[in-house]
PDB file of C-alpha atoms in Angstrom:
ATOM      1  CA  UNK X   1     147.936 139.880  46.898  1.00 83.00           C
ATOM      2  CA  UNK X   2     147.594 137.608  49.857  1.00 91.00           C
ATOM      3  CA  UNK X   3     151.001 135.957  51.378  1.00 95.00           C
ATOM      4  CA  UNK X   4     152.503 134.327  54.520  1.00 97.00           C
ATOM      5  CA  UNK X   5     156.175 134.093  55.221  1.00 98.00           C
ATOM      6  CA  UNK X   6     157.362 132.115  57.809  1.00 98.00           C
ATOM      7  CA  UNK X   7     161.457 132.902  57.472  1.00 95.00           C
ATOM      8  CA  UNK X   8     162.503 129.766  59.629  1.00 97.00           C
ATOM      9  CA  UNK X   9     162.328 126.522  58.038  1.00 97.00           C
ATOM     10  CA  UNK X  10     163.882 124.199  60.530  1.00 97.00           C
ATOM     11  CA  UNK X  11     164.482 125.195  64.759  1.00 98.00           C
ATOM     12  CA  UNK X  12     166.242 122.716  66.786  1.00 97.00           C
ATOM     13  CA  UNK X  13     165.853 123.160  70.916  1.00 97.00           C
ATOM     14  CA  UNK X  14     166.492 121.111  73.863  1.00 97.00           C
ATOM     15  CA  UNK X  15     163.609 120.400  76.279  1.00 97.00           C
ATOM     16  CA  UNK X  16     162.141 122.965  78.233  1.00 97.00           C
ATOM     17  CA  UNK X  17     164.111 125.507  76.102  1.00 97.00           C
ATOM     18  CA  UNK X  18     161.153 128.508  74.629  1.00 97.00           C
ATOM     19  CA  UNK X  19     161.279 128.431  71.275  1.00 97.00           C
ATOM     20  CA  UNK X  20     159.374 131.239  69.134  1.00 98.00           C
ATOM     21  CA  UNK X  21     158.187 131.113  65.673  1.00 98.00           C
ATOM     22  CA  UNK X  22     157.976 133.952  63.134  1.00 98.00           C
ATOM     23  CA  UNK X  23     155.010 134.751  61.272  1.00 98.00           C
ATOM     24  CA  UNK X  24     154.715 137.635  58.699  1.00 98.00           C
ATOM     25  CA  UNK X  25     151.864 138.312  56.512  1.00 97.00           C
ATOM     26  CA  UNK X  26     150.604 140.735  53.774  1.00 96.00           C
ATOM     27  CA  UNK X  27     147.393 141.704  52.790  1.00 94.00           C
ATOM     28  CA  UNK X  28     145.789 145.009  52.021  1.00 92.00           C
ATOM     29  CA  UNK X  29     142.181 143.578  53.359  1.00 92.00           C
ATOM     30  CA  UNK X  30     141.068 145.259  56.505  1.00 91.00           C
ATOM     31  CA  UNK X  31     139.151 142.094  57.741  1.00 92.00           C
ATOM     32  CA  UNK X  32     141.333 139.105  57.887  1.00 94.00           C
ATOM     33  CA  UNK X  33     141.958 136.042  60.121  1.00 94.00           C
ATOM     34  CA  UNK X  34     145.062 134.167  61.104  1.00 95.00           C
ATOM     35  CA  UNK X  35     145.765 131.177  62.225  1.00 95.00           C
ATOM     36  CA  UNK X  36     148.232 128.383  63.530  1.00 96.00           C
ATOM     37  CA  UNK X  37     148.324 124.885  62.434  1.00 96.00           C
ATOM     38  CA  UNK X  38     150.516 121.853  63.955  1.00 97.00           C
ATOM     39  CA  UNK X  39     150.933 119.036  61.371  1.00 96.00           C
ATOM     40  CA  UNK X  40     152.617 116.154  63.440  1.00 92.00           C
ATOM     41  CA  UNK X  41     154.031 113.020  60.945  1.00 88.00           C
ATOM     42  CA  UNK X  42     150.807 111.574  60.305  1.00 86.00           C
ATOM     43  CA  UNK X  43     149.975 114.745  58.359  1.00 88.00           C
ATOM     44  CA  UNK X  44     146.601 115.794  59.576  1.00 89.00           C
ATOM     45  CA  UNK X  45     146.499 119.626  60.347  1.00 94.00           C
ATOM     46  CA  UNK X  46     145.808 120.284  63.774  1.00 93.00           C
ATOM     47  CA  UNK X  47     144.119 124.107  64.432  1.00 92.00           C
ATOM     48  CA  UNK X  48     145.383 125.556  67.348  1.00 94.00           C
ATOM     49  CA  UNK X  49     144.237 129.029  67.172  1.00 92.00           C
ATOM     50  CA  UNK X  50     142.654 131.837  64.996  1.00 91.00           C
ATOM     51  CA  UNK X  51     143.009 135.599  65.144  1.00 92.00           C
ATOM     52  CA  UNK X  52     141.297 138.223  63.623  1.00 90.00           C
ATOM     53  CA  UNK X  53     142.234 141.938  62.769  1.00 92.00           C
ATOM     54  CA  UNK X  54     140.562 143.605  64.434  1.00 90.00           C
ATOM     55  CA  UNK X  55     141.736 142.184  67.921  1.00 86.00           C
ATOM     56  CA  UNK X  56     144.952 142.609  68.932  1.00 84.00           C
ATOM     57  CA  UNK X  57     144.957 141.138  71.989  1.00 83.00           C
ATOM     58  CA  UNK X  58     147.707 138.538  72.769  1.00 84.00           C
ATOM     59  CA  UNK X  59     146.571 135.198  74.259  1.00 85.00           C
ATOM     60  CA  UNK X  60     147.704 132.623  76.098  1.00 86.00           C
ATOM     61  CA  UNK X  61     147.172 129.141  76.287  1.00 88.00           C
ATOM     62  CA  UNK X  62     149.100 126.166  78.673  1.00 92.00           C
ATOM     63  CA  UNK X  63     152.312 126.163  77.445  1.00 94.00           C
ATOM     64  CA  UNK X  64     151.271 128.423  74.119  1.00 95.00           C
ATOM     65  CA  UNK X  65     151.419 132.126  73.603  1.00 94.00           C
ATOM     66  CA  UNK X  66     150.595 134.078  70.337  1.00 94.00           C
ATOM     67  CA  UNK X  67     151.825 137.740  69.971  1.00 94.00           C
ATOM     68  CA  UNK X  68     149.610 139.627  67.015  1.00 94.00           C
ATOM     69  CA  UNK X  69     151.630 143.533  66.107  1.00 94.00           C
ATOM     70  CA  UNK X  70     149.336 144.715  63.357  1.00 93.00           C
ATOM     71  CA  UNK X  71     152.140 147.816  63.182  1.00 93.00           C
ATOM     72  CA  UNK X  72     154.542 145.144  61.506  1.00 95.00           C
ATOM     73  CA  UNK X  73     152.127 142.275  60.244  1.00 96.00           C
ATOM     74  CA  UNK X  74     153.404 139.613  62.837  1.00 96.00           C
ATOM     75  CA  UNK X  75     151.595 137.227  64.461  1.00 96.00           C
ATOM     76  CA  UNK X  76     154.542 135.193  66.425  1.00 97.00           C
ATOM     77  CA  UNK X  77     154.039 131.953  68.165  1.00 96.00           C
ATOM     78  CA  UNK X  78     155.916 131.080  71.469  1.00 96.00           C
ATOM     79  CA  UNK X  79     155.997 127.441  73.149  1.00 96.00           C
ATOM     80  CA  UNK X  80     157.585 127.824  77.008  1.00 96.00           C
ATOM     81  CA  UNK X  81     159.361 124.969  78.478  1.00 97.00           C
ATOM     82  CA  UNK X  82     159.218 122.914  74.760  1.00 97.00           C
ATOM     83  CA  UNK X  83     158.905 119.351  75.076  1.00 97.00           C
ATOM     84  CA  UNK X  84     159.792 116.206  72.854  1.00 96.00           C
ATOM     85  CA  UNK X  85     155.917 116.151  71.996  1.00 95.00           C
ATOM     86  CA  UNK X  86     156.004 119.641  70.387  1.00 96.00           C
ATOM     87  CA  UNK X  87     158.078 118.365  67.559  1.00 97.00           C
ATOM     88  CA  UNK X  88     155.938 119.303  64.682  1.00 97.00           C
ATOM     89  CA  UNK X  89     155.558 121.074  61.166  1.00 98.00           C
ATOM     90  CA  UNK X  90     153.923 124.139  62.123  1.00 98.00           C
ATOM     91  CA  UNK X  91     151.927 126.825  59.582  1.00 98.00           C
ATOM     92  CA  UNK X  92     150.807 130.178  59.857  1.00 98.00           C
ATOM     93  CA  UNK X  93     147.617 130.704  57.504  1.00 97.00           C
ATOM     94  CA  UNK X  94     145.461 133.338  56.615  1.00 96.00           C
ATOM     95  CA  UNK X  95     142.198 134.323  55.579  1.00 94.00           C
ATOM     96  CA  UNK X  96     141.614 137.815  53.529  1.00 90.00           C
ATOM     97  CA  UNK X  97     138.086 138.591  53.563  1.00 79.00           C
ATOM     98  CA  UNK X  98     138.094 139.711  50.137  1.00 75.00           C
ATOM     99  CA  UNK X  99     139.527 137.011  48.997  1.00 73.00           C
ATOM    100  CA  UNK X 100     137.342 134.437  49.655  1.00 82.00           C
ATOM    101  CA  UNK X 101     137.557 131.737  52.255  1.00 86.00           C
ATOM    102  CA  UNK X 102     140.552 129.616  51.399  1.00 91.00           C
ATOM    103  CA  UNK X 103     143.519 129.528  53.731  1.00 94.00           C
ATOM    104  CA  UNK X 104     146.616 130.805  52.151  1.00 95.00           C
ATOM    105  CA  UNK X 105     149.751 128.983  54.177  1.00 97.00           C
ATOM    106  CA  UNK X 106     153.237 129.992  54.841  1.00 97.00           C
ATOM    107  CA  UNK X 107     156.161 127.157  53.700  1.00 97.00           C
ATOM    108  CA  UNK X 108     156.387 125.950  57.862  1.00 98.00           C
ATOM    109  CA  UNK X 109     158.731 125.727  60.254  1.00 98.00           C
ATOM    110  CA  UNK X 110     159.647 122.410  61.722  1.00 98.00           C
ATOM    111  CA  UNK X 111     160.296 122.457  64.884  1.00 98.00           C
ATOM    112  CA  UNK X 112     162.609 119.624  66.787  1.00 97.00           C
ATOM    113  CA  UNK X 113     162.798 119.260  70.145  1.00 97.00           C
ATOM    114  CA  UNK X 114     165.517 116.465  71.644  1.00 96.00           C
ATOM    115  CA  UNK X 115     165.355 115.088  75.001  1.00 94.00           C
TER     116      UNK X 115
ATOM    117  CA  UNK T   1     140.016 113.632  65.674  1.00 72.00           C
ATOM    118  CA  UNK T   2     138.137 116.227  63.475  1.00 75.00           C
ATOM    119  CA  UNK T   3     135.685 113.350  62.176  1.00 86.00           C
ATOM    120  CA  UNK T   4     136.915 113.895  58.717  1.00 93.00           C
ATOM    121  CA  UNK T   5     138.195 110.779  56.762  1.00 95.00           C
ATOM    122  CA  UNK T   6     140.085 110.518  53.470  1.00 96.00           C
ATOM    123  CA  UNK T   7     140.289 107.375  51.378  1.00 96.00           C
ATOM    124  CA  UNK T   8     143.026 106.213  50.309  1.00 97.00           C
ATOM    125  CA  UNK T   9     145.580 106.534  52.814  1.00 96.00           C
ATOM    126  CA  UNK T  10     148.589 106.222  49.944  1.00 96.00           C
ATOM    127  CA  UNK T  11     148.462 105.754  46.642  1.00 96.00           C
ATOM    128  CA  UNK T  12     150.824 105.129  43.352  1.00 98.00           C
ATOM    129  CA  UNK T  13     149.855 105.936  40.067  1.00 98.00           C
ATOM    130  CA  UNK T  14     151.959 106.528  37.013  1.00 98.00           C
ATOM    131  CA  UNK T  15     152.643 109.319  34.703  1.00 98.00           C
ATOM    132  CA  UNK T  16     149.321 109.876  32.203  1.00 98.00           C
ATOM    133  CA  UNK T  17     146.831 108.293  34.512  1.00 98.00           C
ATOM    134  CA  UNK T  18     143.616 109.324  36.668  1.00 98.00           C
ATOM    135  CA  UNK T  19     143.096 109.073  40.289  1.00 98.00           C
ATOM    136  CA  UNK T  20     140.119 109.974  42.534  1.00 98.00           C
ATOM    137  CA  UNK T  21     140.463 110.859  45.994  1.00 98.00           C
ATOM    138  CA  UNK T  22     137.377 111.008  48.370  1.00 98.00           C
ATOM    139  CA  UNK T  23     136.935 112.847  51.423  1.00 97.00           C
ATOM    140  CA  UNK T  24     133.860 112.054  53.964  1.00 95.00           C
ATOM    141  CA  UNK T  25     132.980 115.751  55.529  1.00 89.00           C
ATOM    142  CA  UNK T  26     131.962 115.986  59.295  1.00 82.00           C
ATOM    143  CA  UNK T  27     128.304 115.507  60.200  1.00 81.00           C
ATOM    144  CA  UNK T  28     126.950 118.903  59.276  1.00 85.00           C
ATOM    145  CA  UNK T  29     129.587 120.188  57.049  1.00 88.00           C
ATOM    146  CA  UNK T  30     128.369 122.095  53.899  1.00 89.00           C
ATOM    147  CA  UNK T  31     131.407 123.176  52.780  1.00 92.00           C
ATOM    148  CA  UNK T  32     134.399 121.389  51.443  1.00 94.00           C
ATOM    149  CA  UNK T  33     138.281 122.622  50.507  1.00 95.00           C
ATOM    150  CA  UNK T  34     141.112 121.098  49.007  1.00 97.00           C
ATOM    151  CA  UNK T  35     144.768 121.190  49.412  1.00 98.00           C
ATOM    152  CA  UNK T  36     147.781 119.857  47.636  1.00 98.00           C
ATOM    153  CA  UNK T  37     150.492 119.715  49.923  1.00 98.00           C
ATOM    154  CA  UNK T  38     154.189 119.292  47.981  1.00 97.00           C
ATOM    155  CA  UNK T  39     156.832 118.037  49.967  1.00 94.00           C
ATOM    156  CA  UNK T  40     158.455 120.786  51.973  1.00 93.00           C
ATOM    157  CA  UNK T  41     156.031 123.264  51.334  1.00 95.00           C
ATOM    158  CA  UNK T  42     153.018 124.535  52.939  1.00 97.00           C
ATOM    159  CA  UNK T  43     149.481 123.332  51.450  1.00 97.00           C
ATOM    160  CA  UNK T  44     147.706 125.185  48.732  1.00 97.00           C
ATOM    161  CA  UNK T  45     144.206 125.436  47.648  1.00 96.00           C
ATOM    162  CA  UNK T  46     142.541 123.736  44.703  1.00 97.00           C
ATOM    163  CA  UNK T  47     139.071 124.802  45.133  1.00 96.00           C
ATOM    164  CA  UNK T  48     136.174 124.416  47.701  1.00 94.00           C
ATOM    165  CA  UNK T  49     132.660 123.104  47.311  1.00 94.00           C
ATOM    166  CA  UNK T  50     129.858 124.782  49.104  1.00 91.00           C
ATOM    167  CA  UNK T  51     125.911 122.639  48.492  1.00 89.00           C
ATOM    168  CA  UNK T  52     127.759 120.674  46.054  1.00 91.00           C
ATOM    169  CA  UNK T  53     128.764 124.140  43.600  1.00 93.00           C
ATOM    170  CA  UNK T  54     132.106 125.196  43.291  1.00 93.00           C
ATOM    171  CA  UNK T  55     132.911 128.113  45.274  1.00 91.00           C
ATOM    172  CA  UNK T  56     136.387 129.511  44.396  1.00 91.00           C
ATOM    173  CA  UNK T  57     139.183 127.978  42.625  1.00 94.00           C
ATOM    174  CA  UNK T  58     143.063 128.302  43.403  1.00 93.00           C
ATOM    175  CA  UNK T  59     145.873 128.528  40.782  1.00 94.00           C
ATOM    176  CA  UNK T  60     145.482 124.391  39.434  1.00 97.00           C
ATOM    177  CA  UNK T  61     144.686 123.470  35.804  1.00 97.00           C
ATOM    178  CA  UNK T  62     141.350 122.197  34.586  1.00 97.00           C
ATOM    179  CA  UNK T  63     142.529 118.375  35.044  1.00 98.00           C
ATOM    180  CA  UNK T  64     141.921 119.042  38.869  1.00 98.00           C
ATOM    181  CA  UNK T  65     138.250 118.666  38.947  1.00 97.00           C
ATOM    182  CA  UNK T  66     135.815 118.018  42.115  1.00 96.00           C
ATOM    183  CA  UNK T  67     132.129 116.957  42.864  1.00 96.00           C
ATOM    184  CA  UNK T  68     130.451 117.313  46.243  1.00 95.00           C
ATOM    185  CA  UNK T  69     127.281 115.251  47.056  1.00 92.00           C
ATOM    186  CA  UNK T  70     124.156 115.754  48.110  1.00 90.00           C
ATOM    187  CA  UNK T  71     125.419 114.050  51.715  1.00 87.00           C
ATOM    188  CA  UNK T  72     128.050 116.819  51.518  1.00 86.00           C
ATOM    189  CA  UNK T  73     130.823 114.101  50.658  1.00 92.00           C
ATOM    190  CA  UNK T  74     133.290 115.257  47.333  1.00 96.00           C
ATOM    191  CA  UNK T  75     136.071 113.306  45.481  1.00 97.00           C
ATOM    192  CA  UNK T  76     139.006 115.416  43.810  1.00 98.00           C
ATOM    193  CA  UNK T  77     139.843 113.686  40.361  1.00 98.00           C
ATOM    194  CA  UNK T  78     143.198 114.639  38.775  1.00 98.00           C
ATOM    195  CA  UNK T  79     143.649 113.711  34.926  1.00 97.00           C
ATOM    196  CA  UNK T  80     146.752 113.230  33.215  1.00 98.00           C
ATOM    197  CA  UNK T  81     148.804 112.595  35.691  1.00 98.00           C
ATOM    198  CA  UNK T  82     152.464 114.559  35.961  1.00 98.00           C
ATOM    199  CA  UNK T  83     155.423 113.763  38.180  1.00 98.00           C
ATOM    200  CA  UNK T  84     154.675 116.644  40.152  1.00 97.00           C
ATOM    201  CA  UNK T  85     150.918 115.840  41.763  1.00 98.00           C
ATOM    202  CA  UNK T  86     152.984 113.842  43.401  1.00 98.00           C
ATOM    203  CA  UNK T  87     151.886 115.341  46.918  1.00 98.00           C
ATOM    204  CA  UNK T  88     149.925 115.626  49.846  1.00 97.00           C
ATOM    205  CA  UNK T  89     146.064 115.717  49.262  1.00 98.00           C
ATOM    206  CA  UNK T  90     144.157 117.365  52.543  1.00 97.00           C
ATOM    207  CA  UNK T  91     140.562 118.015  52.537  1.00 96.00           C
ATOM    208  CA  UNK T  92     138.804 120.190  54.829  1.00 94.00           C
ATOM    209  CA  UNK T  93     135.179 120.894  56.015  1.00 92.00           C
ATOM    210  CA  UNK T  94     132.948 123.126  57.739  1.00 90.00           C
ATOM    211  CA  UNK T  95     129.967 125.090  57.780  1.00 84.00           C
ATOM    212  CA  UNK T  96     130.328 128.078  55.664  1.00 81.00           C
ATOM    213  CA  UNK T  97     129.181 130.592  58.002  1.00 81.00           C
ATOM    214  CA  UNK T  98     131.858 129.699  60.419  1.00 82.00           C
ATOM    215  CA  UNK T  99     134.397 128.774  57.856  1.00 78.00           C
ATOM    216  CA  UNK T 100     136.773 131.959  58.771  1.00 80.00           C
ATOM    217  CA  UNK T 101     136.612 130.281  62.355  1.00 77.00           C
ATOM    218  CA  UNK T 102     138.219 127.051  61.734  1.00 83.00           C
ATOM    219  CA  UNK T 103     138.489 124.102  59.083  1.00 86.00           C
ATOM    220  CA  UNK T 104     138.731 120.715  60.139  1.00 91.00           C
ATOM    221  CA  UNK T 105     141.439 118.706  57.880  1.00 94.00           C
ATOM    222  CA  UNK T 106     141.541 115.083  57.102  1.00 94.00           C
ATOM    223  CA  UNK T 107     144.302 112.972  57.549  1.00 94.00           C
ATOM    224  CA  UNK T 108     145.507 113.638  53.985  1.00 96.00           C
ATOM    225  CA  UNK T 109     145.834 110.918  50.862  1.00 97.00           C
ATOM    226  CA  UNK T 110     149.673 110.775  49.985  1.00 97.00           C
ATOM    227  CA  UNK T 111     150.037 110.391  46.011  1.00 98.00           C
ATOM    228  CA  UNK T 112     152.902 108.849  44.108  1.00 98.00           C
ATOM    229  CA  UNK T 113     153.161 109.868  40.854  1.00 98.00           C
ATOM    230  CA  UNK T 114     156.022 107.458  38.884  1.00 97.00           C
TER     231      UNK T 114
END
């Protein structure tokens, strides 16, 4: 079985605080993909990045960083120097190859940040 | 802006009754999915429509049905309404070879279910 837990449900930060997200997943497929998703108030899901397993490497982009361990199923998110405009619903999601193609979503984590 | 629209924006129905949401794919989009978003939780698949055939199903009754059109468009009926469809609705579309690179949601149809 497929499954994404995402253990925070609600972070509160000041401005220009870092604030990192937790993202654990299961799966026993050796080809998956992961992904982040922003969903601001309106409700449309914004992708912000996608991961598969078989590269590791951590990336980095503006103000976003995204930390995949394969050795403990993680794949973290980290926002430096947060700002009011980050305040969001944010998913982790993933794709198991055998599984088909539909994304299988964690519960969130909503993120505040206060001026 | 992904270029994918959803109509309605809101809706209120009542207990026992059918709705249809549509969802216009972006130009070149084969392949459709469909969410149901509770409040509070993260969104869950319906089912996904690839050259207008259904192409995997998630855990949702039969009265969740779908069509996808020959322009690649697809409406998401729900029969019988219960309290709890009361959700969320988010389609997404892509091409299916590169569907395990992105999806590109709609803005979502919020359902009331009284």
């Amino acid at each position: 079985a497929q499954k994404v837990t995402q253990a925070q449900t609600e972070i509160s930060v000041v401005e220009k605080e870092d604030v990192t997200l937790d993202c654990v997943y299961e799966t026993r497929d050796t080809t998956y993909y992961l992904f982040w998703y922003k969903q601001p108030p309106s409700g449309e899901l914004v992708f912000l990045i996608r991961r598969n397993s078989f590269d590791e490497q951590n990336e980095i982009s503006g103000r976003y960083s995204w930390n995949f361990q394969k050795s403990t199923s993680s794949f973290n998110f980290t926002i430096t120097a947060s700002q009011v405009v980050d305040s969001a619903v944010y998913f982790c999601a993933l794709i198991a190859d055998q599984a088909g193609t539909a994304l299988i979503f964690g519960k969130g984590t909503t993120l505040s940040v206060s001026s | 802006e992904t270029g994918v629209t959803q109509s309605p924006t809101h809706l209120i129905k009542t207990r026992g009754q059918q709705v249809t949401l549509r969802c216009s794919s972006q130009s070149g989009h084969n392949t459709v999915s469909w969410y149901q978003q509770a409040l509070g939780q993260g969104p869950q698949f319906i089912f996904q429509y690839y050259r207008e055939e259904e192409n995997g199903r998630g855990n949702f009754p039969p009265r969740f049905s779908g069509l996808q059109f020959p322009n690649y468009s697809s409406e998401l009926n729900v029969n019988a309404l219960e309290l709890d469809d009361s959700a969320l609705y988010l389609c997404a579309s892509n091409t299916f070879e590169t569907i395990r690179e992105t999806q590109y949601f709609g803005p979502g149809t919020r359902l009331l279910v009284l």
